[in-house]
Amino acid sequence: MVIRSESSTPPGDAQVDRIFRALADATRRDIVRRTLGEEASVSALAALYEMSFAAVQKHISVLESADLVTKRQQGRERLVRGNPHTIREAQALLDDYALIWQGRISRLDAVLAETPTEDSSKKH
């Protein structure tokens, strides 16, 4: 299991659902990727996709509700920035799941190694 510091509590089930539901869409993953390095305006992001401005705003809203991005106003622009903390939380959850499945696979390998095969049972 991943060890978290005491000040870092894992997200609750509802937040985990929001994070992975938001990341299930390719456009939203791309928006997060683009905004992790630097802020981008909503209008600049909208220009990158073959969809309406309103559709891009909706994607950003989904990401914002999952805490994967933050949005702030600067003059007439709305600037979007990816939230690396939430990405790290998602990665830690995936690491936890990977450890669980690795353990299950190891136990299955051990069981299969103990089970005699048909060929070995014919020799007796």
Coordinates of C-alpha atoms in Angstrom, one line a residue:
M1 CA 0.0 0.0 0.0
V2 CA 1.0 3.6 -0.6
I3 CA 2.0 5.4 2.6
R4 CA 0.4 8.8 2.8
S5 CA 1.5 11.5 5.2
E6 CA -0.9 12.2 8.1
S7 CA -1.7 15.6 6.7
S8 CA -2.8 14.0 3.4
T9 CA -6.1 12.2 3.7
P10 CA -7.2 10.1 0.7
P11 CA -10.2 11.4 -1.2
G12 CA -13.6 10.0 -0.4
D13 CA -15.5 7.7 -2.7
A14 CA -17.5 10.6 -4.3
Q15 CA -14.4 12.6 -5.1
V16 CA -12.7 9.5 -6.5
D17 CA -15.7 8.9 -8.7
R18 CA -15.6 12.6 -9.9
I19 CA -11.8 12.3 -10.7
F20 CA -12.0 9.1 -12.7
R21 CA -15.2 10.1 -14.4
A22 CA -13.6 13.4 -15.5
L23 CA -10.4 11.6 -16.7
A24 CA -12.5 9.1 -18.7
D25 CA -12.9 11.6 -21.5
A26 CA -10.0 12.2 -23.9
T27 CA -10.6 15.9 -24.3
R28 CA -10.6 16.5 -20.6
R29 CA -7.4 14.5 -20.2
D30 CA -5.9 16.7 -22.9
I31 CA -7.0 19.9 -21.2
V32 CA -5.4 18.7 -17.9
R33 CA -2.2 17.8 -19.7
R34 CA -2.0 21.2 -21.4
T35 CA -2.7 23.1 -18.2
L36 CA -0.4 21.3 -15.8
G37 CA 2.6 23.1 -17.2
E38 CA 1.1 26.5 -17.6
E39 CA -2.1 28.4 -17.4
A40 CA -4.2 28.7 -20.5
S41 CA -7.3 30.8 -21.2
V42 CA -10.6 29.2 -21.8
S43 CA -10.7 30.8 -25.2
A44 CA -7.2 29.6 -26.1
L45 CA -8.2 26.0 -25.1
A46 CA -11.5 26.3 -27.0
A47 CA -9.5 27.2 -30.2
L48 CA -7.7 23.8 -29.9
Y49 CA -10.8 21.6 -30.2
E50 CA -13.4 21.1 -32.9
M51 CA -16.3 21.8 -30.6
S52 CA -18.1 24.9 -29.4
F53 CA -16.8 27.2 -26.8
A54 CA -19.7 26.2 -24.6
A55 CA -18.7 22.5 -24.9
V56 CA -15.1 23.3 -23.9
Q57 CA -16.4 25.3 -20.9
K58 CA -18.5 22.3 -19.9
H59 CA -15.4 20.1 -20.0
I60 CA -13.5 22.6 -17.9
S61 CA -16.5 22.7 -15.4
V62 CA -16.3 18.9 -15.0
L63 CA -12.6 19.1 -14.4
E64 CA -13.0 21.9 -11.9
S65 CA -15.7 19.9 -10.0
A66 CA -13.2 17.0 -9.7
D67 CA -10.5 19.5 -8.5
L68 CA -8.3 18.5 -11.5
V69 CA -8.1 22.2 -12.6
T70 CA -8.7 25.6 -11.1
K71 CA -10.0 28.6 -12.9
R72 CA -9.3 32.2 -12.1
Q73 CA -10.3 35.5 -13.7
Q74 CA -7.7 37.9 -15.0
G75 CA -9.3 40.9 -16.6
R76 CA -11.7 39.6 -19.2
E77 CA -10.0 36.2 -19.4
R78 CA -10.7 33.1 -17.4
L79 CA -7.4 31.2 -16.9
V80 CA -7.3 27.5 -16.3
R81 CA -4.4 25.6 -14.5
G82 CA -4.1 21.9 -13.8
N83 CA -3.9 20.8 -10.2
P84 CA -0.9 18.4 -9.8
H85 CA -2.0 17.5 -6.2
T86 CA -5.2 15.8 -7.5
I87 CA -3.2 14.1 -10.2
R88 CA -0.8 12.7 -7.6
E89 CA -3.9 11.5 -5.5
A90 CA -5.2 9.7 -8.6
Q91 CA -1.8 8.1 -9.2
A92 CA -1.6 7.0 -5.6
L93 CA -5.0 5.3 -6.0
L94 CA -3.9 3.6 -9.2
D95 CA -0.7 2.4 -7.4
D96 CA -2.8 1.0 -4.6
Y97 CA -5.0 -0.9 -7.1
A98 CA -1.9 -2.2 -8.9
L99 CA -0.5 -3.6 -5.7
I100 CA -3.8 -5.3 -4.9
W101 CA -3.8 -7.0 -8.3
Q102 CA -0.2 -7.9 -8.2
G103 CA -0.8 -9.6 -4.9
R104 CA -3.8 -11.5 -6.4
I105 CA -1.8 -12.6 -9.4
S106 CA 1.0 -13.8 -7.1
R107 CA -1.4 -15.9 -5.1
L108 CA -3.0 -17.3 -8.2
D109 CA 0.5 -18.2 -9.5
A110 CA 1.2 -20.0 -6.2
V111 CA -2.0 -21.9 -6.4
L112 CA -1.3 -22.9 -10.0
A113 CA 2.2 -24.0 -9.1
E114 CA 0.8 -26.3 -6.4
T115 CA -1.9 -27.9 -8.6
P116 CA -0.7 -31.0 -10.4
T117 CA -1.0 -30.9 -14.2
E118 CA -2.7 -33.7 -16.1
D119 CA 0.7 -34.9 -17.5
S120 CA 2.2 -35.2 -14.1
S121 CA -0.7 -37.2 -12.7
K122 CA -0.4 -39.7 -15.6
K123 CA 3.1 -40.5 -14.5
H124 CA 2.0 -42.0 -11.2

